[in-house]
């Protein structure tokens, strides 16, 4: 109703809890008309679609310039340039990524952002349920994954949708193809399995693993890693169905 956010505290407990459940929140700053037009997509957040600017900018840049780049996300980047980009985003600078920016630097920045989130995108709380979907019958796995996605905070859910949409597009350009003149177009070689192998441990984990832990690779850890990759691969390959209400 026509009520200011300040008056929420005057509501009785039941209504207050309801609003809390709806994740009522307002944008930090009013969005421009252009952004509003672009953001009329469905979201679990009733107010506005929440995708971090860094994630959206990196995905857009790579969709525009990097889909034919062989081994995207696997080739090394300039640590200095990535750090500089990261600092600019952190300072709130309106960073415009264009063809001058290296594909591999932008790809590394996106990976770093997801890796360094205090709580992973798929949340620690839901780690075990996500992994346990693999124990279900194949036809139940997707519907259960969809329900788990609905349990994510709206910001995580919106960001996951944007990321999976992007990764699905990258995987769609993995194979070599031919243009209308019969010229061969080299694919990027990044299949959904390759992408899940890279992104899985950043999106779904119980706790940050140190380099030392990785060097002592127990069979249990290897099994866990395989499960994480399988879950994320299934999400990349079925992202449209997962977000279809």
Tab-separated table of N, CA, C and O in Angstrom, residues 87-184:
chain	number	residue	atom	x	y	z
A	87	UNK	N	39.715	-2.714	-8.462
A	87	UNK	CA	39.738	-1.518	-7.611
A	87	UNK	C	38.791	-0.449	-8.131
A	87	UNK	O	38.136	0.251	-7.363
A	88	UNK	N	38.716	-0.333	-9.466
A	88	UNK	CA	37.807	0.669	-10.057
A	88	UNK	C	36.350	0.326	-9.730
A	88	UNK	O	35.563	1.193	-9.350
A	89	UNK	N	35.990	-0.933	-9.874
A	89	UNK	CA	34.630	-1.351	-9.527
A	89	UNK	C	34.374	-1.135	-8.038
A	89	UNK	O	33.300	-0.673	-7.647
A	90	UNK	N	35.359	-1.473	-7.198
A	90	UNK	CA	35.216	-1.310	-5.744
A	90	UNK	C	34.996	0.151	-5.352
A	90	UNK	O	34.262	0.439	-4.406
A	91	UNK	N	35.635	1.062	-6.103
A	91	UNK	CA	35.492	2.497	-5.782
A	91	UNK	C	34.183	3.065	-6.302
A	91	UNK	O	33.851	4.218	-6.038
A	92	UNK	N	33.439	2.258	-7.053
A	92	UNK	CA	32.170	2.738	-7.587
A	92	UNK	C	32.310	3.533	-8.865
A	92	UNK	O	31.395	4.234	-9.286
A	93	UNK	N	33.492	3.428	-9.501
A	93	UNK	CA	33.706	4.117	-10.777
A	93	UNK	C	32.785	3.482	-11.826
A	93	UNK	O	32.554	2.274	-11.811
A	94	UNK	N	32.245	4.294	-12.731
A	94	UNK	CA	31.379	3.760	-13.788
A	94	UNK	C	32.262	3.142	-14.872
A	94	UNK	O	32.574	3.765	-15.875
A	95	UNK	N	32.685	1.904	-14.629
A	95	UNK	CA	33.636	1.234	-15.533
A	95	UNK	C	32.922	0.820	-16.828
A	95	UNK	O	31.886	0.156	-16.783
A	96	UNK	N	33.471	1.237	-17.952
A	96	UNK	CA	32.916	0.823	-19.249
A	96	UNK	C	33.902	-0.146	-19.888
A	96	UNK	O	35.028	0.217	-20.240
A	97	UNK	N	33.501	-1.402	-20.001
A	97	UNK	CA	34.364	-2.417	-20.610
A	97	UNK	C	34.159	-2.372	-22.124
A	97	UNK	O	33.032	-2.458	-22.605
A	98	UNK	N	35.245	-2.218	-22.880
A	98	UNK	CA	35.132	-2.202	-24.342
A	98	UNK	C	36.201	-3.107	-24.946
A	98	UNK	O	36.895	-3.830	-24.232
A	99	UNK	N	36.345	-3.054	-26.277
A	99	UNK	CA	37.261	-3.987	-26.952
A	99	UNK	C	38.716	-3.800	-26.553
A	99	UNK	O	39.550	-4.672	-26.800
A	100	UNK	N	39.027	-2.669	-25.910
A	100	UNK	CA	40.412	-2.453	-25.457
A	100	UNK	C	40.756	-3.358	-24.271
A	100	UNK	O	41.912	-3.642	-24.011
A	101	UNK	N	39.737	-3.763	-23.527
A	101	UNK	CA	39.983	-4.623	-22.360
A	101	UNK	C	40.188	-6.067	-22.823
A	101	UNK	O	39.418	-6.580	-23.633
A	102	UNK	N	41.213	-6.706	-22.269
A	102	UNK	CA	41.524	-8.089	-22.627
A	102	UNK	C	40.397	-9.027	-22.174
A	102	UNK	O	39.894	-8.924	-21.047
A	103	UNK	N	40.012	-9.923	-23.084
A	103	UNK	CA	38.989	-10.938	-22.780
A	103	UNK	C	39.385	-11.708	-21.521
A	103	UNK	O	38.564	-11.955	-20.634
A	104	UNK	N	40.660	-12.070	-21.436
A	104	UNK	CA	41.123	-12.930	-20.329
A	104	UNK	C	41.146	-12.178	-18.994
A	104	UNK	O	40.911	-12.775	-17.945
A	105	UNK	N	41.395	-10.872	-19.040
A	105	UNK	CA	41.345	-10.066	-17.807
A	105	UNK	C	39.914	-10.001	-17.282
A	105	UNK	O	39.672	-10.165	-16.082
A	106	UNK	N	38.968	-9.747	-18.178
A	106	UNK	CA	37.556	-9.640	-17.772
A	106	UNK	C	37.053	-10.996	-17.261
A	106	UNK	O	36.341	-11.075	-16.256
A	107	UNK	N	37.456	-12.069	-17.954
A	107	UNK	CA	37.058	-13.421	-17.525
A	107	UNK	C	37.608	-13.726	-16.122
A	107	UNK	O	36.904	-14.275	-15.273
A	108	UNK	N	38.863	-13.324	-15.881
A	108	UNK	CA	39.485	-13.563	-14.569
A	108	UNK	C	38.783	-12.744	-13.477
A	108	UNK	O	38.589	-13.224	-12.355
A	109	UNK	N	38.378	-11.520	-13.818
A	109	UNK	CA	37.691	-10.658	-12.852
A	109	UNK	C	36.360	-11.283	-12.425
A	109	UNK	O	36.009	-11.301	-11.241
A	110	UNK	N	35.622	-11.826	-13.391
A	110	UNK	CA	34.335	-12.464	-13.088
A	110	UNK	C	34.541	-13.671	-12.173
A	110	UNK	O	33.828	-13.852	-11.181
A	111	UNK	N	35.546	-14.486	-12.490
A	111	UNK	CA	35.841	-15.660	-11.648
A	111	UNK	C	36.220	-15.227	-10.229
A	111	UNK	O	35.764	-15.809	-9.251
A	112	UNK	N	37.074	-14.189	-10.140
A	112	UNK	CA	37.527	-13.691	-8.825
A	112	UNK	C	36.362	-13.201	-7.989
A	112	UNK	O	36.288	-13.455	-6.791
A	113	UNK	N	35.457	-12.460	-8.627
A	113	UNK	CA	34.314	-11.909	-7.904
A	113	UNK	C	33.501	-13.036	-7.264
A	113	UNK	O	33.142	-12.983	-6.092
A	114	UNK	N	33.221	-14.079	-8.043
A	114	UNK	CA	32.420	-15.202	-7.538
A	114	UNK	C	33.181	-16.001	-6.482
A	114	UNK	O	32.611	-16.463	-5.499
A	115	UNK	N	34.490	-16.120	-6.675
A	115	UNK	CA	35.317	-16.885	-5.729
A	115	UNK	C	35.407	-16.179	-4.381
A	115	UNK	O	35.413	-16.815	-3.326
A	116	UNK	N	35.473	-14.835	-4.421
A	116	UNK	CA	35.731	-14.078	-3.188
A	116	UNK	C	34.476	-13.635	-2.450
A	116	UNK	O	34.558	-12.911	-1.461
A	117	UNK	N	33.300	-14.042	-2.925
A	117	UNK	CA	32.078	-13.691	-2.181
A	117	UNK	C	32.147	-14.303	-0.785
A	117	UNK	O	32.546	-15.454	-0.641
A	118	UNK	N	31.781	-13.543	0.264
A	118	UNK	CA	31.866	-14.082	1.639
A	118	UNK	C	31.050	-15.370	1.804
A	118	UNK	O	31.483	-16.312	2.450
A	119	UNK	N	29.858	-15.395	1.213
A	119	UNK	CA	29.047	-16.621	1.180
A	119	UNK	C	28.894	-16.957	-0.301
A	119	UNK	O	28.583	-16.074	-1.099
A	120	UNK	N	29.144	-18.207	-0.715
A	120	UNK	CA	29.080	-18.513	-2.153
A	120	UNK	C	27.696	-18.209	-2.734
A	120	UNK	O	26.709	-18.140	-1.990
A	121	UNK	N	27.621	-18.062	-4.039
A	121	UNK	CA	26.374	-17.683	-4.691
A	121	UNK	C	25.245	-18.664	-4.369
A	121	UNK	O	24.097	-18.268	-4.184
A	122	UNK	N	25.565	-19.965	-4.290
A	122	UNK	CA	24.527	-20.956	-3.983
A	122	UNK	C	24.391	-21.195	-2.472
A	122	UNK	O	23.661	-22.093	-2.052
A	123	UNK	N	25.073	-20.421	-1.685
A	123	UNK	CA	25.042	-20.373	-0.212
A	123	UNK	C	25.509	-21.669	0.474
A	123	UNK	O	25.197	-22.762	0.008
A	124	UNK	N	26.211	-21.495	1.577
A	124	UNK	CA	26.684	-22.659	2.353
A	124	UNK	C	25.510	-23.443	2.917
A	124	UNK	O	25.534	-24.663	3.007
A	125	UNK	N	24.478	-22.696	3.288
A	125	UNK	CA	23.303	-23.309	3.918
A	125	UNK	C	22.672	-24.368	3.012
A	125	UNK	O	22.167	-25.385	3.479
A	126	UNK	N	22.713	-24.130	1.688
A	126	UNK	CA	22.063	-25.059	0.752
A	126	UNK	C	23.053	-26.001	0.077
A	126	UNK	O	22.688	-26.735	-0.842
A	127	UNK	N	24.294	-25.996	0.538
A	127	UNK	CA	25.331	-26.840	-0.094
A	127	UNK	C	24.901	-28.313	-0.130
A	127	UNK	O	24.872	-28.937	-1.191
A	128	UNK	N	24.548	-28.855	1.028
A	128	UNK	CA	24.207	-30.285	1.108
A	128	UNK	C	22.966	-30.622	0.279
A	128	UNK	O	22.988	-31.593	-0.491
A	129	UNK	N	21.868	-29.838	0.387
A	129	UNK	CA	20.717	-30.136	-0.476
A	129	UNK	C	21.059	-30.120	-1.976
A	129	UNK	O	20.618	-31.002	-2.716
A	130	UNK	N	21.853	-29.143	-2.427
A	130	UNK	CA	22.209	-29.098	-3.852
A	130	UNK	C	22.965	-30.373	-4.260
A	130	UNK	O	22.678	-30.975	-5.292
A	131	UNK	N	23.938	-30.775	-3.431
A	131	UNK	CA	24.725	-31.978	-3.741
A	131	UNK	C	23.834	-33.232	-3.730
A	131	UNK	O	23.958	-34.116	-4.571
A	132	UNK	N	22.898	-33.256	-2.780
A	132	UNK	CA	22.045	-34.446	-2.626
A	132	UNK	C	21.015	-34.611	-3.736
A	132	UNK	O	20.384	-35.672	-3.839
A	133	UNK	N	20.849	-33.596	-4.592
A	133	UNK	CA	19.927	-33.774	-5.729
A	133	UNK	C	20.422	-34.894	-6.638
A	133	UNK	O	19.630	-35.529	-7.331
A	134	UNK	N	21.728	-35.158	-6.607
A	134	UNK	CA	22.296	-36.212	-7.468
A	134	UNK	C	21.856	-37.614	-7.034
A	134	UNK	O	21.989	-38.576	-7.788
A	135	UNK	N	21.335	-37.726	-5.808
A	135	UNK	CA	20.883	-39.029	-5.305
A	135	UNK	C	19.471	-39.355	-5.791
A	135	UNK	O	18.987	-40.475	-5.639
A	136	UNK	N	18.798	-38.352	-6.370
A	136	UNK	CA	17.412	-38.546	-6.806
A	136	UNK	C	17.350	-39.184	-8.193
A	136	UNK	O	18.349	-39.227	-8.908
A	137	UNK	N	16.149	-39.611	-8.567
A	137	UNK	CA	15.920	-40.108	-9.929
A	137	UNK	C	16.149	-38.949	-10.903
A	137	UNK	O	15.826	-37.798	-10.568
A	138	UNK	N	16.685	-39.225	-12.093
A	138	UNK	CA	16.987	-38.152	-13.050
A	138	UNK	C	15.833	-37.181	-13.290
A	138	UNK	O	16.029	-35.975	-13.356
A	139	UNK	N	14.586	-37.695	-13.392
A	139	UNK	CA	13.462	-36.801	-13.694
A	139	UNK	C	13.083	-35.926	-12.492
A	139	UNK	O	12.388	-34.919	-12.648
A	140	UNK	N	13.531	-36.302	-11.293
A	140	UNK	CA	13.233	-35.484	-10.106
A	140	UNK	C	14.325	-34.448	-9.849
A	140	UNK	O	14.110	-33.482	-9.115
A	141	UNK	N	15.501	-34.668	-10.426
A	141	UNK	CA	16.635	-33.785	-10.123
A	141	UNK	C	16.361	-32.333	-10.514
A	141	UNK	O	16.610	-31.411	-9.736
A	142	UNK	N	15.832	-32.136	-11.724
A	142	UNK	CA	15.605	-30.766	-12.197
A	142	UNK	C	14.574	-30.029	-11.361
A	142	UNK	O	14.789	-28.872	-10.989
A	143	UNK	N	13.444	-30.699	-11.066
A	143	UNK	CA	12.397	-30.015	-10.293
A	143	UNK	C	12.895	-29.684	-8.887
A	143	UNK	O	12.539	-28.649	-8.319
A	144	UNK	N	13.752	-30.533	-8.329
A	144	UNK	CA	14.299	-30.266	-6.991
A	144	UNK	C	15.308	-29.123	-7.048
A	144	UNK	O	15.323	-28.243	-6.177
A	145	UNK	N	16.140	-29.109	-8.081
A	145	UNK	CA	17.077	-27.987	-8.258
A	145	UNK	C	16.314	-26.671	-8.374
A	145	UNK	O	16.709	-25.652	-7.804
A	146	UNK	N	15.198	-26.712	-9.096
A	146	UNK	CA	14.397	-25.496	-9.270
A	146	UNK	C	13.874	-24.999	-7.920
A	146	UNK	O	13.950	-23.807	-7.610
A	147	UNK	N	13.381	-25.909	-7.104
A	147	UNK	CA	12.863	-25.517	-5.786
A	147	UNK	C	13.976	-24.954	-4.898
A	147	UNK	O	13.760	-24.003	-4.142
A	148	UNK	N	15.172	-25.545	-4.992
A	148	UNK	CA	16.299	-25.033	-4.199
A	148	UNK	C	16.689	-23.627	-4.652
A	148	UNK	O	17.020	-22.771	-3.833
A	149	UNK	N	16.631	-23.385	-5.963
A	149	UNK	CA	16.942	-22.045	-6.476
A	149	UNK	C	15.957	-21.022	-5.901
A	149	UNK	O	16.319	-19.907	-5.569
A	150	UNK	N	14.674	-21.444	-5.755
A	150	UNK	CA	13.672	-20.528	-5.191
A	150	UNK	C	13.961	-20.192	-3.726
A	150	UNK	O	13.446	-19.204	-3.207
A	151	UNK	N	14.759	-21.023	-3.063
A	151	UNK	CA	15.097	-20.753	-1.656
A	151	UNK	C	16.265	-19.774	-1.516
A	151	UNK	O	16.553	-19.312	-0.423
A	152	UNK	N	16.946	-19.487	-2.626
A	152	UNK	CA	18.065	-18.538	-2.558
A	152	UNK	C	17.532	-17.131	-2.315
A	152	UNK	O	16.428	-16.797	-2.740
A	153	UNK	N	18.332	-16.266	-1.667
A	153	UNK	CA	17.936	-14.853	-1.566
A	153	UNK	C	17.739	-14.289	-2.974
A	153	UNK	O	18.433	-14.705	-3.913
A	154	UNK	N	16.795	-13.363	-3.173
A	154	UNK	CA	16.513	-12.839	-4.518
A	154	UNK	C	17.744	-12.346	-5.269
A	154	UNK	O	17.875	-12.595	-6.465
A	155	UNK	N	18.651	-11.679	-4.577
A	155	UNK	CA	19.861	-11.172	-5.241
A	155	UNK	C	20.689	-12.332	-5.799
A	155	UNK	O	21.169	-12.285	-6.932
A	156	UNK	N	20.845	-13.392	-5.019
A	156	UNK	CA	21.589	-14.575	-5.477
A	156	UNK	C	20.890	-15.220	-6.666
A	156	UNK	O	21.525	-15.642	-7.631
A	157	UNK	N	19.561	-15.287	-6.571
A	157	UNK	CA	18.773	-15.934	-7.618
A	157	UNK	C	18.900	-15.162	-8.938
A	157	UNK	O	19.139	-15.754	-9.995
A	158	UNK	N	18.763	-13.840	-8.874
A	158	UNK	CA	18.882	-13.010	-10.082
A	158	UNK	C	20.277	-13.123	-10.692
A	158	UNK	O	20.442	-13.215	-11.911
A	159	UNK	N	21.286	-13.120	-9.825
A	159	UNK	CA	22.674	-13.195	-10.300
A	159	UNK	C	22.959	-14.564	-10.911
A	159	UNK	O	23.617	-14.671	-11.948
A	160	UNK	N	22.426	-15.608	-10.278
A	160	UNK	CA	22.605	-16.966	-10.806
A	160	UNK	C	21.973	-17.072	-12.195
A	160	UNK	O	22.560	-17.651	-13.110
A	161	UNK	N	20.790	-16.501	-12.357
A	161	UNK	CA	20.112	-16.546	-13.664
A	161	UNK	C	20.970	-15.872	-14.728
A	161	UNK	O	21.173	-16.424	-15.810
A	162	UNK	N	21.512	-14.698	-14.406
A	162	UNK	CA	22.346	-13.971	-15.381
A	162	UNK	C	23.599	-14.777	-15.727
A	162	UNK	O	23.997	-14.865	-16.892
A	163	UNK	N	24.208	-15.363	-14.696
A	163	UNK	CA	25.444	-16.120	-14.905
A	163	UNK	C	25.198	-17.377	-15.739
A	163	UNK	O	25.944	-17.664	-16.680
A	164	UNK	N	24.143	-18.129	-15.408
A	164	UNK	CA	23.852	-19.370	-16.138
A	164	UNK	C	23.468	-19.078	-17.585
A	164	UNK	O	23.829	-19.824	-18.496
A	165	UNK	N	22.753	-17.989	-17.788
A	165	UNK	CA	22.392	-17.569	-19.147
A	165	UNK	C	23.674	-17.335	-19.962
A	165	UNK	O	23.807	-17.789	-21.090
A	166	UNK	N	24.621	-16.650	-19.335
A	166	UNK	CA	25.899	-16.359	-19.991
A	166	UNK	C	26.693	-17.641	-20.256
A	166	UNK	O	27.183	-17.875	-21.367
A	167	UNK	N	26.827	-18.513	-19.238
A	167	UNK	CA	27.613	-19.745	-19.392
A	167	UNK	C	26.990	-20.670	-20.439
A	167	UNK	O	27.697	-21.337	-21.192
A	168	UNK	N	25.665	-20.669	-20.501
A	168	UNK	CA	24.981	-21.474	-21.512
A	168	UNK	C	25.316	-20.950	-22.918
A	168	UNK	O	25.525	-21.729	-23.849
A	169	UNK	N	25.397	-19.629	-23.051
A	169	UNK	CA	25.754	-19.018	-24.342
A	169	UNK	C	27.186	-19.381	-24.728
A	169	UNK	O	27.474	-19.720	-25.880
A	170	UNK	N	28.105	-19.332	-23.750
A	170	UNK	CA	29.509	-19.697	-24.008
A	170	UNK	C	29.581	-21.155	-24.471
A	170	UNK	O	30.242	-21.473	-25.470
A	171	UNK	N	28.883	-22.050	-23.758
A	171	UNK	CA	28.893	-23.483	-24.109
A	171	UNK	C	28.305	-23.705	-25.505
A	171	UNK	O	28.730	-24.613	-26.230
A	172	UNK	N	27.357	-22.851	-25.892
A	172	UNK	CA	26.742	-22.958	-27.217
A	172	UNK	C	27.708	-22.639	-28.350
A	172	UNK	O	27.443	-22.945	-29.510
A	173	UNK	N	28.839	-21.999	-28.023
A	173	UNK	CA	29.858	-21.663	-29.028
A	173	UNK	C	31.117	-22.526	-28.875
A	173	UNK	O	32.187	-22.161	-29.361
A	174	UNK	N	30.983	-23.665	-28.187
A	174	UNK	CA	32.164	-24.505	-27.907
A	174	UNK	C	32.683	-25.229	-29.146
A	174	UNK	O	33.891	-25.384	-29.339
A	175	UNK	N	31.761	-25.665	-29.999
A	175	UNK	CA	32.157	-26.485	-31.150
A	175	UNK	C	32.539	-25.634	-32.365
A	175	UNK	O	32.056	-24.520	-32.528
A	176	UNK	N	33.397	-26.201	-33.205
A	176	UNK	CA	33.733	-25.540	-34.479
A	176	UNK	C	32.499	-25.566	-35.383
A	176	UNK	O	31.768	-26.559	-35.416
A	177	UNK	N	32.282	-24.454	-36.091
A	177	UNK	CA	31.152	-24.404	-37.029
A	177	UNK	C	31.632	-23.810	-38.357
A	177	UNK	O	32.793	-23.396	-38.471
A	178	UNK	N	30.743	-23.749	-39.330
A	178	UNK	CA	31.080	-23.118	-40.617
A	178	UNK	C	30.082	-21.998	-40.898
A	178	UNK	O	28.904	-22.131	-40.611
A	179	UNK	N	30.601	-20.894	-41.436
A	179	UNK	CA	29.694	-19.802	-41.800
A	179	UNK	C	29.036	-20.101	-43.141
A	179	UNK	O	29.273	-21.149	-43.756
A	180	UNK	N	28.209	-19.167	-43.618
A	180	UNK	CA	27.450	-19.430	-44.863
A	180	UNK	C	28.342	-19.608	-46.084
A	180	UNK	O	27.928	-20.188	-47.082
A	181	UNK	N	29.589	-19.095	-45.999
A	181	UNK	CA	30.531	-19.265	-47.124
A	181	UNK	C	31.362	-20.541	-46.997
A	181	UNK	O	32.266	-20.789	-47.800
A	182	UNK	N	31.099	-21.315	-45.958
A	182	UNK	CA	31.830	-22.558	-45.771
A	182	UNK	C	33.152	-22.396	-45.027
A	182	UNK	O	33.900	-23.361	-44.853
A	183	UNK	N	33.421	-21.151	-44.571
A	183	UNK	CA	34.657	-20.919	-43.809
A	183	UNK	C	34.489	-21.460	-42.391
A	183	UNK	O	33.428	-21.282	-41.771
A	184	UNK	N	35.537	-22.095	-41.881
A	184	UNK	CA	35.445	-22.675	-40.535
A	184	UNK	C	35.558	-21.590	-39.468
A	184	UNK	O	36.422	-20.726	-39.526
